[in-house]
PDB file of N, CA and C in Angstrom:
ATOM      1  N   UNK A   1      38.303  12.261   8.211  1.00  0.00           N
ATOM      2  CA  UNK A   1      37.159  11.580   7.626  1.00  0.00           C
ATOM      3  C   UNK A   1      37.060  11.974   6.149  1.00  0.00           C
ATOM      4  N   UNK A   2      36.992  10.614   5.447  1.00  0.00           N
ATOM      5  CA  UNK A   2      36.663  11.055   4.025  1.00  0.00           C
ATOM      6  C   UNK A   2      35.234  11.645   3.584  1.00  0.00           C
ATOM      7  N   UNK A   3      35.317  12.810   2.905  1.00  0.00           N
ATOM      8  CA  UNK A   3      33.871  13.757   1.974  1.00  0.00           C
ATOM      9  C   UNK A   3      33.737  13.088   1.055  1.00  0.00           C
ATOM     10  N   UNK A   4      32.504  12.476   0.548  1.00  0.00           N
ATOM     11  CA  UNK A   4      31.877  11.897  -0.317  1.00  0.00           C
ATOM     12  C   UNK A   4      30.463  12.982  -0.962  1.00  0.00           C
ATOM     13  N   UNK A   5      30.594  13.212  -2.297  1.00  0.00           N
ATOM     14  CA  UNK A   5      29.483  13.832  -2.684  1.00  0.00           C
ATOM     15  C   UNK A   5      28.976  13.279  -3.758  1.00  0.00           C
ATOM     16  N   UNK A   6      27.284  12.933  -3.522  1.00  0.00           N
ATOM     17  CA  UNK A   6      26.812  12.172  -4.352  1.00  0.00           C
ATOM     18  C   UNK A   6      25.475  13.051  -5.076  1.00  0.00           C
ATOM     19  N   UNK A   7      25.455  13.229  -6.396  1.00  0.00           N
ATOM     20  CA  UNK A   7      24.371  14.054  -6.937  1.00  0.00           C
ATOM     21  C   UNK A   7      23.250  12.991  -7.241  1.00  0.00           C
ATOM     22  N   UNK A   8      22.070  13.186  -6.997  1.00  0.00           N
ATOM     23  CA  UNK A   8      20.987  13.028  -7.156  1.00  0.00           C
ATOM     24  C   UNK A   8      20.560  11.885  -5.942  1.00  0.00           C
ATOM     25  N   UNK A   9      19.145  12.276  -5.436  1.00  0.00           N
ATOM     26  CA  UNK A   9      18.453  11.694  -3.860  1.00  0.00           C
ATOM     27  C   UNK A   9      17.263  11.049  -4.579  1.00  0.00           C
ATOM     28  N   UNK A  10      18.122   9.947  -5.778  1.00  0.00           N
ATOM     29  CA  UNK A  10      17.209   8.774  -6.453  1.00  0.00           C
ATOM     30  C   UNK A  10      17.124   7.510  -5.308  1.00  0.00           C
ATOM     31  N   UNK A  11      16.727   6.960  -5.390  1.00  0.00           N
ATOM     32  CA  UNK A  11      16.856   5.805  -4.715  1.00  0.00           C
ATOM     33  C   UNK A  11      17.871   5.148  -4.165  1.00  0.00           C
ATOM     34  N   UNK A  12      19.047   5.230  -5.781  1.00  0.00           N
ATOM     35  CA  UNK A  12      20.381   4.952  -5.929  1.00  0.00           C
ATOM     36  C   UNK A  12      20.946   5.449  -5.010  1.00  0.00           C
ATOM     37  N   UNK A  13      20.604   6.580  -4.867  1.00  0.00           N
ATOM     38  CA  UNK A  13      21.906   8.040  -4.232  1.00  0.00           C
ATOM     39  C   UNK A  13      21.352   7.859  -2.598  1.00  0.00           C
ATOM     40  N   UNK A  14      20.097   7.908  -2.360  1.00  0.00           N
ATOM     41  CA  UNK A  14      19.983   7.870  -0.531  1.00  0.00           C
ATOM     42  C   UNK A  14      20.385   6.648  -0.503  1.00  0.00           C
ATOM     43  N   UNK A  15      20.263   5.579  -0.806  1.00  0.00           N
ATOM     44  CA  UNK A  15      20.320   4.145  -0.792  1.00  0.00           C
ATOM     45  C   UNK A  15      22.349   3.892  -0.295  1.00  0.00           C
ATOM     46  N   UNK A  16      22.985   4.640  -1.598  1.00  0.00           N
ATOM     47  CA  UNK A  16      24.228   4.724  -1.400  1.00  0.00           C
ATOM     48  C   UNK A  16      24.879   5.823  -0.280  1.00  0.00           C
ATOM     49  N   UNK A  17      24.378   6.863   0.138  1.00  0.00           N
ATOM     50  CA  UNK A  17      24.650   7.766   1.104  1.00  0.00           C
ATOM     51  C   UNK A  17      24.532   7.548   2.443  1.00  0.00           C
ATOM     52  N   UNK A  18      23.302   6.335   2.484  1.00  0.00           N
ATOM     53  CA  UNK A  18      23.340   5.672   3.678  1.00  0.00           C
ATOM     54  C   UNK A  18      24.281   4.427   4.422  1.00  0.00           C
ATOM     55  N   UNK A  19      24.377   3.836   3.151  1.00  0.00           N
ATOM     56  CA  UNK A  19      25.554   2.999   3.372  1.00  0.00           C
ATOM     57  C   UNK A  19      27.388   3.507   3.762  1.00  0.00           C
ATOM     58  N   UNK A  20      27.142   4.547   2.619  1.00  0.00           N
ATOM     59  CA  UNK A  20      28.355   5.366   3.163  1.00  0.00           C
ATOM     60  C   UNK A  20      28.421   6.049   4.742  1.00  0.00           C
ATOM     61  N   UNK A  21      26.884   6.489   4.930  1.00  0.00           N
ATOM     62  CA  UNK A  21      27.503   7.057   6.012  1.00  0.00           C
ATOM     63  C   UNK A  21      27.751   6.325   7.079  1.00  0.00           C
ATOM     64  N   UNK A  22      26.932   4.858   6.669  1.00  0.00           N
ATOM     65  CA  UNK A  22      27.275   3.945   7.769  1.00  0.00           C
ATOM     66  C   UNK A  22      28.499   3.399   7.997  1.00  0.00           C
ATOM     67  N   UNK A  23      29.741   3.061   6.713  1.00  0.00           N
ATOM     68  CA  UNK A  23      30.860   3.315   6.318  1.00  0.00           C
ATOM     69  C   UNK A  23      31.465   4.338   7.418  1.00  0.00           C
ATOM     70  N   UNK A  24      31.518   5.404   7.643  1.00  0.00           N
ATOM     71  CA  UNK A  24      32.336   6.721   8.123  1.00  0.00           C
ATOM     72  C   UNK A  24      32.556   7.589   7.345  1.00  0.00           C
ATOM     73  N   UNK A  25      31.917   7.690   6.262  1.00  0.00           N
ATOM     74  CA  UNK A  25      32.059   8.571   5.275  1.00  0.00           C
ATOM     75  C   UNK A  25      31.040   9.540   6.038  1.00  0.00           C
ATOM     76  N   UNK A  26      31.315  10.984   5.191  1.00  0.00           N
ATOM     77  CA  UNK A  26      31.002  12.137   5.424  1.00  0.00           C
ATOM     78  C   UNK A  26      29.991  13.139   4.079  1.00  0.00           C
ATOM     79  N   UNK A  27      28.998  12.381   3.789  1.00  0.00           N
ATOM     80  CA  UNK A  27      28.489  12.067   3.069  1.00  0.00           C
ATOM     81  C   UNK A  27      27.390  13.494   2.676  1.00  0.00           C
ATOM     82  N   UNK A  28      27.670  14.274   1.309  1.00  0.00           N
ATOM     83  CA  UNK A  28      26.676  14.570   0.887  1.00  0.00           C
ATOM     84  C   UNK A  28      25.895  14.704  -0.124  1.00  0.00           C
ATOM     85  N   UNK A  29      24.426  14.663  -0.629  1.00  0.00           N
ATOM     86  CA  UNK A  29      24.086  14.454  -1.377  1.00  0.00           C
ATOM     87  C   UNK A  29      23.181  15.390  -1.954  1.00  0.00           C
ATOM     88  N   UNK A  30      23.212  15.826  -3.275  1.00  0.00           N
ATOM     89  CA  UNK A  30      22.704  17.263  -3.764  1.00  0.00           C
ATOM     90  C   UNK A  30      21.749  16.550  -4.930  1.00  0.00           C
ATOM     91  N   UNK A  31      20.621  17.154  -4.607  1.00  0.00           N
ATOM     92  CA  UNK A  31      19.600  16.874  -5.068  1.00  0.00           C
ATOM     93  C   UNK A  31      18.852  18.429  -5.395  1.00  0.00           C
ATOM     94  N   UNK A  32      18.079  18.371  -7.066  1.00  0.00           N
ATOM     95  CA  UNK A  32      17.484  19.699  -7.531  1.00  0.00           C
ATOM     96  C   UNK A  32      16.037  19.386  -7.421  1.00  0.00           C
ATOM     97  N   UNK A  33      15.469  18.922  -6.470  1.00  0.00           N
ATOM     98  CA  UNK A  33      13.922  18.463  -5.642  1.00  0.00           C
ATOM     99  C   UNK A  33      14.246  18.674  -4.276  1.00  0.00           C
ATOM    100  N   UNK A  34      12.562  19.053  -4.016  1.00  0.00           N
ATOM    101  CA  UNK A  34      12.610  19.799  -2.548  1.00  0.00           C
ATOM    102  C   UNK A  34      12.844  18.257  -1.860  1.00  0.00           C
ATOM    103  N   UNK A  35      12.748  16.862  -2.469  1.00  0.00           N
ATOM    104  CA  UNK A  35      12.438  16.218  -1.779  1.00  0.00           C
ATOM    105  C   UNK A  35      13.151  14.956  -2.268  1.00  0.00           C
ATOM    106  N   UNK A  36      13.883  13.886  -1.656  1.00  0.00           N
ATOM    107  CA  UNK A  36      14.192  12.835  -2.663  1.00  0.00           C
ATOM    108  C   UNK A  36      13.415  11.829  -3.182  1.00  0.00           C
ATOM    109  N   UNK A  37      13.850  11.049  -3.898  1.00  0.00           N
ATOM    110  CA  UNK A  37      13.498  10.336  -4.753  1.00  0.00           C
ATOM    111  C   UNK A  37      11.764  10.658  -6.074  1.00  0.00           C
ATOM    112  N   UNK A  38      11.934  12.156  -6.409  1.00  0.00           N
ATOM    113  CA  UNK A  38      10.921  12.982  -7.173  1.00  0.00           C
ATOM    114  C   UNK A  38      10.616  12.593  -8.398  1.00  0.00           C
ATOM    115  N   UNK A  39      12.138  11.902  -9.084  1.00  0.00           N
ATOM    116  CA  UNK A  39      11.731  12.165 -10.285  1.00  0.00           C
ATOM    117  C   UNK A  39      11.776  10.548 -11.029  1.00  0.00           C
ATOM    118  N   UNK A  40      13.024  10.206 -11.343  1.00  0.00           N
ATOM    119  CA  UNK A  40      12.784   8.347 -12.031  1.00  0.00           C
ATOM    120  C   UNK A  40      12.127   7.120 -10.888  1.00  0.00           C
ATOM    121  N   UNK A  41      12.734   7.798  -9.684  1.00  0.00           N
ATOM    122  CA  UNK A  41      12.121   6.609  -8.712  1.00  0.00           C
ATOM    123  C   UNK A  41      10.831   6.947  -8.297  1.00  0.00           C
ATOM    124  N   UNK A  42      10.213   8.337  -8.675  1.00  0.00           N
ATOM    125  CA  UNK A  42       9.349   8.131  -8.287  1.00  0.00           C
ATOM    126  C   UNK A  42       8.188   7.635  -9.169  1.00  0.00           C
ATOM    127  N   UNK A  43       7.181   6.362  -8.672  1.00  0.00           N
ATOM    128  CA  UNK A  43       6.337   5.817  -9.267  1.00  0.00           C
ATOM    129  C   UNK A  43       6.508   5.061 -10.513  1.00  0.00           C
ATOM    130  N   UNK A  44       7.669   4.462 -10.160  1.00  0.00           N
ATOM    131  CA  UNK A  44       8.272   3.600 -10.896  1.00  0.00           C
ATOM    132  C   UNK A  44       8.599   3.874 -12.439  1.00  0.00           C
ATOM    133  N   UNK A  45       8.944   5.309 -12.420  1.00  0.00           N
ATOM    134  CA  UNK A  45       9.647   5.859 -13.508  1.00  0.00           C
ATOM    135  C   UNK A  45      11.034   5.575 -14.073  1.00  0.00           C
ATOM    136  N   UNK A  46      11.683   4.918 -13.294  1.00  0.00           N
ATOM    137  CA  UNK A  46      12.981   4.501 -14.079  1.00  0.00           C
ATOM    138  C   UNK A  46      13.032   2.606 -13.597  1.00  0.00           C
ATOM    139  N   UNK A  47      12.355   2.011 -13.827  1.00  0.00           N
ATOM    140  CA  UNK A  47      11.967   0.662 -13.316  1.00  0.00           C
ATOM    141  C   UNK A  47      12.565  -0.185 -14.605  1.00  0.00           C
ATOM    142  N   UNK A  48      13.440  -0.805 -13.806  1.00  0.00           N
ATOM    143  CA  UNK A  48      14.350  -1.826 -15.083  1.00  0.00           C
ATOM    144  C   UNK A  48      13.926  -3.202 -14.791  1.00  0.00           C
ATOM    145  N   UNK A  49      13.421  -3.772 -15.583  1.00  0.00           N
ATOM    146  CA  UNK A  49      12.910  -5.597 -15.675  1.00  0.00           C
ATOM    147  C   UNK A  49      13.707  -6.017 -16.123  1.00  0.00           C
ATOM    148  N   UNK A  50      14.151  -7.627 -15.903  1.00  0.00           N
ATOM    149  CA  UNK A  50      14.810  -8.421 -16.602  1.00  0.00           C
ATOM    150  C   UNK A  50      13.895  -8.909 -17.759  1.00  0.00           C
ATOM    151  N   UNK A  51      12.978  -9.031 -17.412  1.00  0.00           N
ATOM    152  CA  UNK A  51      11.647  -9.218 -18.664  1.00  0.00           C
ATOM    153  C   UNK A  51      10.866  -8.636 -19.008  1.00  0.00           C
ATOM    154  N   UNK A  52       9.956  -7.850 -18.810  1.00  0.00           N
ATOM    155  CA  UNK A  52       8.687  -7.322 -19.024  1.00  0.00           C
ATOM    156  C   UNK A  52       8.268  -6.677 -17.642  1.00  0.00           C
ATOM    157  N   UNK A  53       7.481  -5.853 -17.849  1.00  0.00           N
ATOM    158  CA  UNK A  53       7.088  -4.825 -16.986  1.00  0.00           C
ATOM    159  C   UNK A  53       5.410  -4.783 -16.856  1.00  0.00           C
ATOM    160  N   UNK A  54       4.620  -4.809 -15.991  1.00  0.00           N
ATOM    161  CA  UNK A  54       2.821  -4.844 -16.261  1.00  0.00           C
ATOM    162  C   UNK A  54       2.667  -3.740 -15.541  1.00  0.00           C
ATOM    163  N   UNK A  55       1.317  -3.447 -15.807  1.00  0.00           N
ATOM    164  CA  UNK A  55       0.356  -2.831 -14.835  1.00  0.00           C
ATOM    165  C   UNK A  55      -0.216  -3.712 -13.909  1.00  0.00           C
ATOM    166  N   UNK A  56      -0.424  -3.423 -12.704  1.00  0.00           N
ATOM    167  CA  UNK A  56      -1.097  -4.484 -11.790  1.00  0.00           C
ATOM    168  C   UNK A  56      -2.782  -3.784 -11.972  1.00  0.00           C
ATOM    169  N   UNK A  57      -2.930  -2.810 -12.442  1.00  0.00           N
ATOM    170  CA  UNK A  57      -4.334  -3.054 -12.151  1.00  0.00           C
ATOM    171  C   UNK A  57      -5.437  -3.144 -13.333  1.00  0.00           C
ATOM    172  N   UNK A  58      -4.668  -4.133 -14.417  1.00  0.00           N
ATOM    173  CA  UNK A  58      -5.033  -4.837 -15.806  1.00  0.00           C
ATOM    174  C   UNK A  58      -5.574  -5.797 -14.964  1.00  0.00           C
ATOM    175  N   UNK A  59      -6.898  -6.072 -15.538  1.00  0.00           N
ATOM    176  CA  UNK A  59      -7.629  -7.570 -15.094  1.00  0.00           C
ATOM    177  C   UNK A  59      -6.847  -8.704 -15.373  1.00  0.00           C
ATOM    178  N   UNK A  60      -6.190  -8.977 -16.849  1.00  0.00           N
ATOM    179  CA  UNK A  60      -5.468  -9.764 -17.198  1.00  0.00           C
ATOM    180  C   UNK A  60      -4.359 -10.150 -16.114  1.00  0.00           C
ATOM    181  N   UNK A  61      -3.743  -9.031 -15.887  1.00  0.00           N
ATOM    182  CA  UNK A  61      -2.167  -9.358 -14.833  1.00  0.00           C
ATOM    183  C   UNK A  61      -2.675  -9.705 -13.769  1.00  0.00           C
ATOM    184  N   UNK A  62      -4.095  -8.978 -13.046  1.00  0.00           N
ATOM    185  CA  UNK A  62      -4.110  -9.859 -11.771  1.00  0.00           C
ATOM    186  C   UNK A  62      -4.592 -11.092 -11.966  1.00  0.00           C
ATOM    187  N   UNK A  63      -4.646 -11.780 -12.943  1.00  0.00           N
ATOM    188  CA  UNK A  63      -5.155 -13.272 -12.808  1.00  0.00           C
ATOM    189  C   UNK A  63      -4.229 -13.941 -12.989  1.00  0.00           C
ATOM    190  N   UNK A  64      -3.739 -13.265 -14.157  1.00  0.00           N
ATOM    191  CA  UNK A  64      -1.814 -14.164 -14.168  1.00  0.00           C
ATOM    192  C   UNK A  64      -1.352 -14.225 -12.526  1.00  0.00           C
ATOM    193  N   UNK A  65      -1.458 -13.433 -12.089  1.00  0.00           N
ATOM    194  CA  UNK A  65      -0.968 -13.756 -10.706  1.00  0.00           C
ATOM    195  C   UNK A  65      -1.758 -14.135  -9.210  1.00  0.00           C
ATOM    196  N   UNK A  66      -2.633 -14.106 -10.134  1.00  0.00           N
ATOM    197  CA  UNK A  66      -3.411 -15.163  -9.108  1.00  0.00           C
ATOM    198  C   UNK A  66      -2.850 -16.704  -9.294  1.00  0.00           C
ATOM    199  N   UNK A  67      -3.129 -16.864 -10.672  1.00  0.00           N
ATOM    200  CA  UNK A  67      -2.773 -18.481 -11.489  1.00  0.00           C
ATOM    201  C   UNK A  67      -1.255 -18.756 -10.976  1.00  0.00           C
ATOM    202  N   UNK A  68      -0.682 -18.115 -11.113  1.00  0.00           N
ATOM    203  CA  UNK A  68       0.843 -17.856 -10.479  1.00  0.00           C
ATOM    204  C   UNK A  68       0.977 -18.517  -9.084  1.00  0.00           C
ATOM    205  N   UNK A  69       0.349 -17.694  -7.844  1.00  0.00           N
ATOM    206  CA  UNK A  69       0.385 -17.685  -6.501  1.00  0.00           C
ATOM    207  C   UNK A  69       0.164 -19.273  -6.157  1.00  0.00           C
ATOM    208  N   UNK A  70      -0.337 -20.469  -7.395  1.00  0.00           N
ATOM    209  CA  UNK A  70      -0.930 -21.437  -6.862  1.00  0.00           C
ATOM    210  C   UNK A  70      -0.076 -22.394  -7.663  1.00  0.00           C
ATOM    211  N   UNK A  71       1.275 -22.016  -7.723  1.00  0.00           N
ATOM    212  CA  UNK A  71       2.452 -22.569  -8.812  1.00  0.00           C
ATOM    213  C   UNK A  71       3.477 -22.885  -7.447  1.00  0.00           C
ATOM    214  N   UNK A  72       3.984 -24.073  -7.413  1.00  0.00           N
ATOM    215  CA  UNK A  72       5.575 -24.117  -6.571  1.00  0.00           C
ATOM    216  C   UNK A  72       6.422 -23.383  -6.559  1.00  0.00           C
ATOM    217  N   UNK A  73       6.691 -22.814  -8.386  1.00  0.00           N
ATOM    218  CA  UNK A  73       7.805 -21.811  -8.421  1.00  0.00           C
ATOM    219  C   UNK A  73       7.401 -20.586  -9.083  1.00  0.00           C
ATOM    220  N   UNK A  74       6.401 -20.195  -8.624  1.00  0.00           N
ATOM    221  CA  UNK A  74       5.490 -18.758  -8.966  1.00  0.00           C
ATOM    222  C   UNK A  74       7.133 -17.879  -8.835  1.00  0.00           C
ATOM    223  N   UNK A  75       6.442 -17.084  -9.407  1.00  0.00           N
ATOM    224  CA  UNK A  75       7.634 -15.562  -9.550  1.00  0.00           C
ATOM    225  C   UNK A  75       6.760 -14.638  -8.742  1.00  0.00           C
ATOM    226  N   UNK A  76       5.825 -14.593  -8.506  1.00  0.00           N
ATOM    227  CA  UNK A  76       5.214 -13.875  -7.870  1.00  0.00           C
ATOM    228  C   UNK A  76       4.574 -14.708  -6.507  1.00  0.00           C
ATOM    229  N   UNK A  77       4.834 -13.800  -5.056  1.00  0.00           N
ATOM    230  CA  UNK A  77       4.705 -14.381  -3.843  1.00  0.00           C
ATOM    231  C   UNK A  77       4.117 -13.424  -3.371  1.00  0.00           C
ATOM    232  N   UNK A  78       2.364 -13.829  -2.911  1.00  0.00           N
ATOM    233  CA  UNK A  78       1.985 -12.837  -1.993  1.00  0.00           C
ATOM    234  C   UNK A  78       0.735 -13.564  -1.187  1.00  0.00           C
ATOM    235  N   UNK A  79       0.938 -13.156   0.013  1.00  0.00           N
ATOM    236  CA  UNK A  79       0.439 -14.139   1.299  1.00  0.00           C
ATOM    237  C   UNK A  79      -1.151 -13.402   0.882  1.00  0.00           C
ATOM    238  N   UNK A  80      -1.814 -15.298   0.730  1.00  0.00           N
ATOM    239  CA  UNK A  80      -3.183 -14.676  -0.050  1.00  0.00           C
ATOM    240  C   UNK A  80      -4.456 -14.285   0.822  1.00  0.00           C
ATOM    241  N   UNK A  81      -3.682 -13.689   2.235  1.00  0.00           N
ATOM    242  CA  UNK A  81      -4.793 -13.692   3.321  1.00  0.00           C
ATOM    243  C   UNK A  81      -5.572 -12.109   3.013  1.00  0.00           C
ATOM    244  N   UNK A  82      -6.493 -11.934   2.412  1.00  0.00           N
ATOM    245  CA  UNK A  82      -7.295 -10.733   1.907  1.00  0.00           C
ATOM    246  C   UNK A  82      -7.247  -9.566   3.693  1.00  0.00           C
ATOM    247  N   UNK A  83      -6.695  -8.590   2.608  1.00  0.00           N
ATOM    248  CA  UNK A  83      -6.725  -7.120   3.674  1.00  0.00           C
ATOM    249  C   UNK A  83      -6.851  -6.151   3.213  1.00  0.00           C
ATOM    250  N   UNK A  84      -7.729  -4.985   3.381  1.00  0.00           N
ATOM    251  CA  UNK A  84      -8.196  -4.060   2.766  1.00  0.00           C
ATOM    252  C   UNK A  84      -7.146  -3.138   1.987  1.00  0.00           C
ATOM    253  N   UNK A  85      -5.764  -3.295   3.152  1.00  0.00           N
ATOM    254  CA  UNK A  85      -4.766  -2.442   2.288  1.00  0.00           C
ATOM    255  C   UNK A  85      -4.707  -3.291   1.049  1.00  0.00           C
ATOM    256  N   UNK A  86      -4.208  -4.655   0.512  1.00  0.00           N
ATOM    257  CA  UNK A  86      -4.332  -5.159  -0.677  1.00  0.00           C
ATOM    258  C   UNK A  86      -5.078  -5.391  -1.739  1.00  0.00           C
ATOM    259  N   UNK A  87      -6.495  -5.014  -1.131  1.00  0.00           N
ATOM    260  CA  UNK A  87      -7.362  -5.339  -1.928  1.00  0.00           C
ATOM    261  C   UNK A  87      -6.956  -3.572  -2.673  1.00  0.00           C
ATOM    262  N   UNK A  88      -7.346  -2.778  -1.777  1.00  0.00           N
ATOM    263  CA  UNK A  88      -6.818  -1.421  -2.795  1.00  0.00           C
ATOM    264  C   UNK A  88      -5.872  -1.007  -3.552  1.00  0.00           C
ATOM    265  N   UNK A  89      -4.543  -2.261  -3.586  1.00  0.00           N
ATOM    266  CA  UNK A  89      -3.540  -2.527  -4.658  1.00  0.00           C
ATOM    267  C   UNK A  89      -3.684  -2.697  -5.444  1.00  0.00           C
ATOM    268  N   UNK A  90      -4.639  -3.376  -5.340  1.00  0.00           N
ATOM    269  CA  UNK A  90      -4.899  -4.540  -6.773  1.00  0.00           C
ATOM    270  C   UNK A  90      -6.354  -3.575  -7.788  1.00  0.00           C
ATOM    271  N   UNK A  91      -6.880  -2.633  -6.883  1.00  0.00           N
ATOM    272  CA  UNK A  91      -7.734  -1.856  -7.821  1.00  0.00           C
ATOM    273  C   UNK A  91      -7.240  -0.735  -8.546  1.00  0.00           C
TER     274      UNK A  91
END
């Protein structure tokens, strides 16, 4: 069995370690956090846009995407049935 060693338990790295191990690889991954994904992935610290990047909880952005949600080809899709977990997203 092939050893695969992958440094850092970013998103990237469990994301790819899992696939490997689903592969047959023998997979490990060294990470300097007690925990993965700590440091760019976490809380959207290393977050790459093709365009622009918002805050969702700007009054402005949630209306853009409200105005959005009621577009054919909205970029933004979210089932507008109100639930407490979402409503606390959006605050």
């Amino acid at each position: 069995m092939q050893r695969i060693a992958i440094i850092g338990g970013g998103i990237t790295g469990i994301t790819s370690a899992y696939a490997l191990v689903k592969r047959g690889f023998d997979v490990t991954v060294f990470e300097k956090h007690r925990y993965a994904a700590m440091e760019t992935s976490f809380a959207n610290g290393g977050q790459l846009s093709a365009s622009n990047a918002e805050v969702w909880n700007h009054w402005p952005t949630v209306i853009k995407g409200l105005r959005w949600m009621l577009k054919n080809d909205a970029p933004l899709l979210v089932n507008p049935r109100p639930t407490w977990h979402k409503l606390s997203w959006f605050a």
